[in-house]
Coordinates of C-alpha atoms and ligand atoms in Angstrom, one line a residue:
X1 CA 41.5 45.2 129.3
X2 CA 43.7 43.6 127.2
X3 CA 41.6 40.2 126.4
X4 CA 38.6 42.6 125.1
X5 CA 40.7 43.5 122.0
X6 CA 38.8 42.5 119.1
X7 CA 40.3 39.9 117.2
X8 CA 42.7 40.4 114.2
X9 CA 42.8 38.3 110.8
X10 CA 46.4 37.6 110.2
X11 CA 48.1 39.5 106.7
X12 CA 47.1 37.4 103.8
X13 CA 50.4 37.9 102.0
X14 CA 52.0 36.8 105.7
X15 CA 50.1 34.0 106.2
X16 CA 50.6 32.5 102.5
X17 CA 54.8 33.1 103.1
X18 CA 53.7 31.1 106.1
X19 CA 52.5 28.6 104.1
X20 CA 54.9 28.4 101.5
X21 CA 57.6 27.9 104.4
X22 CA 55.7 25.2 105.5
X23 CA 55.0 23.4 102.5
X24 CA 57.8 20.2 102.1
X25 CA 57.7 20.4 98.5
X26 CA 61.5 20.1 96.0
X27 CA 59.8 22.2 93.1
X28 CA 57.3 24.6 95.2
X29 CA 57.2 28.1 93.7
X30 CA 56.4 31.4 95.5
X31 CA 55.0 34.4 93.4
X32 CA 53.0 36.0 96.6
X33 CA 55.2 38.0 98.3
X34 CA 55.9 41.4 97.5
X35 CA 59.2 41.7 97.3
X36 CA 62.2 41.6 94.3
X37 CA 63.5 38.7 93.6
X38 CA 66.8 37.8 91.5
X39 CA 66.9 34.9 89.3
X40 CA 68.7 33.2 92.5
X41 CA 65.5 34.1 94.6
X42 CA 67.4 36.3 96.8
X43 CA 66.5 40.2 97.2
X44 CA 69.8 41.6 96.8
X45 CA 71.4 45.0 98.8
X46 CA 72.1 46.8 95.7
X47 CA 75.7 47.6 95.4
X48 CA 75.5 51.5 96.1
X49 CA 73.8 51.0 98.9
X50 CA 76.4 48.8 100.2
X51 CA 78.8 51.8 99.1
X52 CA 76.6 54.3 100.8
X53 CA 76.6 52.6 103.8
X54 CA 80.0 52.2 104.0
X55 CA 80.7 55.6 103.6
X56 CA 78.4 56.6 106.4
X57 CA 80.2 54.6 108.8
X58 CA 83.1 56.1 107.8
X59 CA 82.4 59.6 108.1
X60 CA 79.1 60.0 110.1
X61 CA 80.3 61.9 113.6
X62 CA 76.7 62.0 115.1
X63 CA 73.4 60.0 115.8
X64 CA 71.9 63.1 116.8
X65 CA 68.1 63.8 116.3
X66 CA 67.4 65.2 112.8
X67 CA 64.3 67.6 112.2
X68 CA 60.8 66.2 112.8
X69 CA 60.2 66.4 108.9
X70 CA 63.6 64.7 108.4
X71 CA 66.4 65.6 106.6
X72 CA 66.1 68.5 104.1
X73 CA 69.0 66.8 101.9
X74 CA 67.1 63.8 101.6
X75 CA 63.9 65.9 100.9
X76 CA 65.8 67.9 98.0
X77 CA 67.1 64.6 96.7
X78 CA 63.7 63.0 96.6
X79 CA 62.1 66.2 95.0
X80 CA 64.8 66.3 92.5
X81 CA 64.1 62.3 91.3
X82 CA 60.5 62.5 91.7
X83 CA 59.7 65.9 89.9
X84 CA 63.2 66.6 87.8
X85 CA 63.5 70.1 86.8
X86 CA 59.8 71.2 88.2
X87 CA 61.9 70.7 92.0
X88 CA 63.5 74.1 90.9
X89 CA 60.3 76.2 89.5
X90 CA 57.5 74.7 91.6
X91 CA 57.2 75.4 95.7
X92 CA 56.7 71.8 97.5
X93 CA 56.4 70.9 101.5
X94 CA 58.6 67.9 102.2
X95 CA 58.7 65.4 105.0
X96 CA 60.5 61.9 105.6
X97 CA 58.3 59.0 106.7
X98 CA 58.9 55.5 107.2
X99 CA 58.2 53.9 104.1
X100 CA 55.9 54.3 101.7
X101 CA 53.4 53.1 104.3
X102 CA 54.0 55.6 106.3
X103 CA 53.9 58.6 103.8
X104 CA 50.5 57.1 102.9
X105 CA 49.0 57.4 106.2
X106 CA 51.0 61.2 106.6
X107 CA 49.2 61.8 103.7
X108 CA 45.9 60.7 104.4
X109 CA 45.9 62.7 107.9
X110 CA 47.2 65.7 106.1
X111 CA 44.3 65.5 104.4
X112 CA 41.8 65.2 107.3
X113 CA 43.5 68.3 109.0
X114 CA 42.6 70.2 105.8
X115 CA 39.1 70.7 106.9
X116 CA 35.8 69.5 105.2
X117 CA 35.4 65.8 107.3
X118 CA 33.3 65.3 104.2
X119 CA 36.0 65.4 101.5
X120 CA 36.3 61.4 99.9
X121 CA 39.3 59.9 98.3
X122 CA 38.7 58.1 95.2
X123 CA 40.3 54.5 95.2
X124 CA 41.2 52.4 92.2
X125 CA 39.5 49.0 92.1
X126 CA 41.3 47.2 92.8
X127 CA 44.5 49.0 94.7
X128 CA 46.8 48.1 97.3
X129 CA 44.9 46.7 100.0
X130 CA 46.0 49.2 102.8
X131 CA 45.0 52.3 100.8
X132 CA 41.6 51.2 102.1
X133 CA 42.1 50.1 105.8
X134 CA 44.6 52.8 106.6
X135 CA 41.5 55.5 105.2
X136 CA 39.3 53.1 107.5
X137 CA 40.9 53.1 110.0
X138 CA 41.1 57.2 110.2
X139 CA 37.9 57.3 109.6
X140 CA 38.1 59.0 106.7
X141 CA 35.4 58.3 103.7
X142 CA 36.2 57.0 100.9
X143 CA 34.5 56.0 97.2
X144 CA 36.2 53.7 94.4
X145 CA 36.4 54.1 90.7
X146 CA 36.7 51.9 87.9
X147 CA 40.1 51.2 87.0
X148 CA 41.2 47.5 85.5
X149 CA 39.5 46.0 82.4
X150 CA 39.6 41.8 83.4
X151 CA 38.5 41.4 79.5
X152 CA 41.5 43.3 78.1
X153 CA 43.7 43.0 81.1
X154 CA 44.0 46.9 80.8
X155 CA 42.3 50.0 82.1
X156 CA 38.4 51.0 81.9
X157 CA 39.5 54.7 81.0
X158 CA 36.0 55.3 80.0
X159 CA 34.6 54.3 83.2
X160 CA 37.4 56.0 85.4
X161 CA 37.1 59.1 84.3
X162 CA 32.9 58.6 84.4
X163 CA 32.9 57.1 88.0
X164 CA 35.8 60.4 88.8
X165 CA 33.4 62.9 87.1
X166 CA 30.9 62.1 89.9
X167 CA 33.1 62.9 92.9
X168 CA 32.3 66.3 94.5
X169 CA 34.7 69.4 93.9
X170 CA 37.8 69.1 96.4
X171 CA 37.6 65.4 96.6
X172 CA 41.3 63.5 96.6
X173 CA 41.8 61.1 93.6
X174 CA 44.1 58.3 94.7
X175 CA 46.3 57.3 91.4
X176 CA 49.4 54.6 91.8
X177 CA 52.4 56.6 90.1
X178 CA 53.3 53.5 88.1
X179 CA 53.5 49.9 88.4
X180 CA 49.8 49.7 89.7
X181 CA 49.5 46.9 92.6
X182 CA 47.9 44.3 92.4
X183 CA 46.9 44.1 88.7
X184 CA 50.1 46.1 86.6
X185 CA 48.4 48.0 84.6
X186 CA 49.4 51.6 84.1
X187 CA 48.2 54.3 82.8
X188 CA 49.1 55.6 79.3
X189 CA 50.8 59.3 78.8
X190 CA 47.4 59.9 76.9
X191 CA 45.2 58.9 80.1
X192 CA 47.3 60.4 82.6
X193 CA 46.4 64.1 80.5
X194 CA 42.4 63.2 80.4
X195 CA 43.0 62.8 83.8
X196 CA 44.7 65.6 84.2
X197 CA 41.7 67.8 82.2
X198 CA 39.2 66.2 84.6
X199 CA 40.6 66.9 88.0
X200 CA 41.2 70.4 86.6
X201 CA 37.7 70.5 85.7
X202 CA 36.1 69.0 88.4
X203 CA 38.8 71.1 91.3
X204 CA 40.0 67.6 92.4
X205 CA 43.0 67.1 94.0
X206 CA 45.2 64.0 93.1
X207 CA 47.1 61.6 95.6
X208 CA 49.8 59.6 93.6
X209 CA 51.3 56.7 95.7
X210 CA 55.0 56.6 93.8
X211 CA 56.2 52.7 95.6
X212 CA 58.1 51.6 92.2
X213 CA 59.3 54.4 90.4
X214 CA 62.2 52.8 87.9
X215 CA 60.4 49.2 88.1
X216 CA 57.7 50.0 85.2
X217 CA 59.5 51.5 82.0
X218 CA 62.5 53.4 83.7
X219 CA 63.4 56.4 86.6
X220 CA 62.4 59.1 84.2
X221 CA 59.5 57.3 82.1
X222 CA 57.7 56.1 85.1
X223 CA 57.0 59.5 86.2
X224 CA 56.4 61.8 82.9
X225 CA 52.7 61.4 83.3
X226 CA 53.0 62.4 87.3
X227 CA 54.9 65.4 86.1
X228 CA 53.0 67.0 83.8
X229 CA 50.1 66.9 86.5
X230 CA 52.0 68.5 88.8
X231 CA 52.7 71.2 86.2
X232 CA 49.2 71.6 85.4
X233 CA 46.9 71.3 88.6
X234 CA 48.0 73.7 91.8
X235 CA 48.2 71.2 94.4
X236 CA 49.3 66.9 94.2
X237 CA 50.4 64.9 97.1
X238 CA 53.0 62.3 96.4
X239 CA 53.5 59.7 99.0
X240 CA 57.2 58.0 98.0
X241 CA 58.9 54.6 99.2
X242 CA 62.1 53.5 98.5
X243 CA 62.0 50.1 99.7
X244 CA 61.5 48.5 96.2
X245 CA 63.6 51.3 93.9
X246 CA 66.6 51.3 96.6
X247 CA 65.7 47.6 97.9
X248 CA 65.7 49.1 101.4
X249 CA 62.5 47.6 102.8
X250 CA 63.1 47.1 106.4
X251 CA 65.8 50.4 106.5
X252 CA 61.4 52.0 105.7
X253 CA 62.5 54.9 103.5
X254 CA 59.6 56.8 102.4
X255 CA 58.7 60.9 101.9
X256 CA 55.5 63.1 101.2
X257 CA 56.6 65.2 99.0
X258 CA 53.4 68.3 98.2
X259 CA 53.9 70.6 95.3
X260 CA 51.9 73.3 96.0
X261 CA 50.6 77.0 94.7
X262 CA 52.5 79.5 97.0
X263 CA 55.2 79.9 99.2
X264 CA 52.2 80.0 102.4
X265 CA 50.7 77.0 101.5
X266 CA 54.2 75.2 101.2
X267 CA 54.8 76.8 104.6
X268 CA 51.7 75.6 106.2
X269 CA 52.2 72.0 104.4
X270 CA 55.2 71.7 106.1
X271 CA 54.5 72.4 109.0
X272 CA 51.8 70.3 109.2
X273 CA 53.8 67.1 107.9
X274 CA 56.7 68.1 110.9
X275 CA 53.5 67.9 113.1
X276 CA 51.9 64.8 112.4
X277 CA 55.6 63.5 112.4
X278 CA 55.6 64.5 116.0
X279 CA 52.1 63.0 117.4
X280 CA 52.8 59.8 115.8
X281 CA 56.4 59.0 116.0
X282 CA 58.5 62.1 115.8
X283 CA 61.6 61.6 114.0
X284 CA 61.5 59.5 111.2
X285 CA 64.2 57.0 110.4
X286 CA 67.2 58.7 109.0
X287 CA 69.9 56.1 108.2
X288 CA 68.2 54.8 105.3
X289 CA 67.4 57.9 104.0
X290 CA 70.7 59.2 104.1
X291 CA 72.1 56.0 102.4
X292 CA 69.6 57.5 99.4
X293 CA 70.7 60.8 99.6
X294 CA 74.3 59.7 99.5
X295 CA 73.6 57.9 96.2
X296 CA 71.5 60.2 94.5
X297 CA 73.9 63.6 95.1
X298 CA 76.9 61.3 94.3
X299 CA 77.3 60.9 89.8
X300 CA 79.2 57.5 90.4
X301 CA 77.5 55.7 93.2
X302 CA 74.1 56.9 91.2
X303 CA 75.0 56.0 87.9
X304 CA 75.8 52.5 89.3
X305 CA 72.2 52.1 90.8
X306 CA 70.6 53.2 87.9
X307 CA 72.7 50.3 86.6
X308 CA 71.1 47.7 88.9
X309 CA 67.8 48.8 89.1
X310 CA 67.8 49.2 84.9
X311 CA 68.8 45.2 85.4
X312 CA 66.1 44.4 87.9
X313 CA 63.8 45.9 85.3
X314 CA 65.0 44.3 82.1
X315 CA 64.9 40.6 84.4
X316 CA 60.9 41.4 84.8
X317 CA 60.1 42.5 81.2
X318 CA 62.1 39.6 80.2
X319 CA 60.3 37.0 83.1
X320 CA 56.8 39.2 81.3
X321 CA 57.8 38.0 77.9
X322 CA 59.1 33.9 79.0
X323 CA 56.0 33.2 80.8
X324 CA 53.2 35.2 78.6
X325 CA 55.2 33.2 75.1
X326 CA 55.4 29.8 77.7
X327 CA 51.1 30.6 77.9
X328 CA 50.5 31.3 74.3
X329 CA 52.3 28.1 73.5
X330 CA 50.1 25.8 75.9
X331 CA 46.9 27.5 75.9
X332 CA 46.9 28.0 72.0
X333 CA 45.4 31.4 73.0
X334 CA 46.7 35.2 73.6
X335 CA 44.8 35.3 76.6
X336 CA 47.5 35.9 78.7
X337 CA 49.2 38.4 76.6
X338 CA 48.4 41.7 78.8
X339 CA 51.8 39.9 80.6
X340 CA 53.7 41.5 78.4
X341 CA 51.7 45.3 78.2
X342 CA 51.9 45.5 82.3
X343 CA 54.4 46.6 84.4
X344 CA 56.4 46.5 87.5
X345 CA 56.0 43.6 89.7
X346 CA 52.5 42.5 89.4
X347 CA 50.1 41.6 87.4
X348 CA 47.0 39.8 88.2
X349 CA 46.5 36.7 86.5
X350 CA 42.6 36.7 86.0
X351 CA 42.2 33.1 88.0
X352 CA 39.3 31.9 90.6
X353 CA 40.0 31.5 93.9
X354 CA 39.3 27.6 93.2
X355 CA 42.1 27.8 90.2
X356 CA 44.6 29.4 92.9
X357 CA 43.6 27.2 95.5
X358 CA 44.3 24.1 93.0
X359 CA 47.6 25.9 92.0
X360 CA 48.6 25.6 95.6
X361 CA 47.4 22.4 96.6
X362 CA 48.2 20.4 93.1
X363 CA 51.4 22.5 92.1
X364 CA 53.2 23.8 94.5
X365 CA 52.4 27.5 93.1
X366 CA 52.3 29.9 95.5
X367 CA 50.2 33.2 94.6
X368 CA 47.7 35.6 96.1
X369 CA 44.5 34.7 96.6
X370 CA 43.2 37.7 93.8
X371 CA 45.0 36.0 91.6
X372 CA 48.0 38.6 91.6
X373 CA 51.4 37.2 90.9
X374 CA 54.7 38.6 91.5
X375 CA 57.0 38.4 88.2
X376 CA 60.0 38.7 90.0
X377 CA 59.0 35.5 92.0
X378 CA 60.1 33.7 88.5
X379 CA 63.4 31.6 87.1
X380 CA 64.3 30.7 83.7
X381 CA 63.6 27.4 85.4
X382 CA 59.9 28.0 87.1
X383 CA 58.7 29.8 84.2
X384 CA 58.1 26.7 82.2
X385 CA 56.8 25.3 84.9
X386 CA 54.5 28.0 86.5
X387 CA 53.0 28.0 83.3
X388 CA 52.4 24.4 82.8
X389 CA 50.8 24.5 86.3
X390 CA 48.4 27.5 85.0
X391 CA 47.2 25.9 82.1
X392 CA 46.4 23.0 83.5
X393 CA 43.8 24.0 86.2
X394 CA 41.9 26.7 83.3
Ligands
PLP401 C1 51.1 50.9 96.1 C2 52.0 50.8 97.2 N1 52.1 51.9 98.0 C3 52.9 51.9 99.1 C4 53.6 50.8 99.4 C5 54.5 50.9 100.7 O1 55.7 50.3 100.7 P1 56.7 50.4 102.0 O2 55.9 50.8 103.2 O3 57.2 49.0 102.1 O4 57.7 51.4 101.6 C6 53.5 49.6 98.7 C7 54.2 48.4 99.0 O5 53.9 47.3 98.8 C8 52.7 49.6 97.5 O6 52.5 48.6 96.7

């Protein structure tokens, strides 16, 4: 049975840390992987967690099974960050997953148990690679709209909201909250309201995969578009990880959060989530959950990871500004100014596969194939030399 499995293609982003591992090179640089990076190339436990965490060992009595959906603490703490005030005004279902990977996929069967095996979801191009295969995988369809500009290194608006206008009414519109992966750029307050007109317009429903809240222009910034079109449309599904904004990636923190018309429809939501929870792994992790529950409901052990992550954020803008000034000075050119108008983590560089290929083999620069590059991945020290490396193989 087993030897009539079809054959896999490895992870790109595994196979290229492969690589880099491999590679015997003193100066090599890796910008591919995914995760933050501090200028010592480590990705640190943030200090509250390590708080947190302490005080759980201290004082947690029981490893006892929590509900199916999770913990409602963590679910309240979650609404409160993602949705402020509107957590008090607006009903929402809830459910913890594990990761943002795995609220994505909750999310995505939610919607296939919401009838009409027709209904699409609308993906950015590009977007995070598994927003595709997962919605392949389930066998659910799916269309993509125009999203990044590579002239301006910012978004088509005019042909998002053309190639959106075309999808039928009750079609899902997938939108990355902030910190778009793979190219970093975000839409503007004024695009996420002509969004927010269309989907009205057209009775869509939007899907906004929230993986870097506090990463793009702060906690509260990064999700004042999201909010208002939660306050405007009746339903949004938010799929939530905290492995980047908590640095809890393999602890695989993640929620669907649902804000929704009516107390029913909350009901049913729910109920749903605690479902699917229970066919495809039943409870999900709790510890790291609770480690962001603990921070968030606790003023001091919060105000000191706002601290960190406020850090982490100022490092990237300030790696954005080294490497896109670094560019202008070699190149002669702005070309490779939209460095500085993205955000988060990513930003894709605009390069060939041959130029990435020849960054590899000739400089020891390490980036996905696309081109994206991971700004955390740099050093007051790489910088210069990242940049001399990408000007030399335009
Ligand atoms: C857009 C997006 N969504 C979701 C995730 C899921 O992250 P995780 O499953 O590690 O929490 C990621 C991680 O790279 C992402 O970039």
């Amino acid at each position: 049975m087993l030897e009539s499995l079809p054959p896999r293609e490895e992870d790109k982003i595994l196979r290229l840390m492969k690589l880099f591992a491999d590679d015997p090179r003193v100066g090599k640089v890796d910008l591919g992987v995914g995760v933050y990076r501090d200028s010592g190339g480590r990705t640190p436990v943030f200090s509250a967690v390590k708080q947190a965490e302490t005080r759980l060992v201290e004082t947690q009595e029981s490893k006892g099974y929590v509900g199916l959906a999770g913990d409602p603490a963590f679910h309240r703490a979650m609404a409160g960050l993602v949705l402020g005030d509107l957590a008090e005004t607006i009903p929402y279902a809830a459910c913890g997953t594990p990761g943002g990977t795995g609220a994505v996929r909750q999310g995505f069967e939610l919607m296939r148990l919401a009838g009409n095996p027709q209904r699409r979801i609308w993906l950015p191009d590009p977007s995070w690679i598994n927003h595709g295969s997962i919605l392949d995988t389930l066998g659910i369809p799916r269309a993509d709209y125009r999203y990044y500009d590579a002239e301006t290194g910012g978004i088509d608006l005019e042909g998002m909201l053309a190639d959106i206008g075309m999808a039928a009414p009750g079609d899902v519109v997938l939108i990355h909250g902030c910190c778009h992966n793979p190219t970093g750029a975000d839409l503007k307050a004024q695009d996420w309201a002509a969004l927010t007109r269309l989907l009205a317009e057209r009775n869509l429903t939007p899907f906004v995969d929230l993986a870097y809240q506090g990463f793009g222009d702060g906690v509260e910034a990064d999700v004042a578009g999201l909010r208002d079109m939660v306050a405007a449309l009746p339903e949004t599904i938010i799929t939530i990880s905290a492995s980047k904004n908590f640095g809890l990636y393999r602890e695989r923190v993640g929620c669907v959060l649902a804000p929704c018309t009516d107390a029913r429809a909350r009901d049913l939501t729910h109920a749903a989530l605690a479902w699917l929870n229970r066919q495809n792994y039943a409870f999900p992790p709790d510890h790291g959950a609770r480690v962001v529950t603990t921070i968030l409901s606790d003023a001091g052990l919060r105000a000191d990871w706002q601290e960190e992550l406020d850090g982490m954020r100022g490092r990237m803008k300030a790696n954005r500004t080294a490497l896109a000034g670094e560019l202008r000075r070699l190149t002669g050119s702005d070309r490779f100014g939209f460095l500085q108008s993205h955000r988060g983590m990513f930003t894709l560089l605009g390069l060939t596969t041959d130029q990435v290929l020849a960054l590899r083999r000739d400089h020891g620069l390490y980036m996905v194939e696309d081109s994206r590059i991971n700004i955390a991945g740099l050093t007051d020290a790489t910088v210069p030399l990242a940049a001399e490396a990408i000007a030399a193989v335009l």
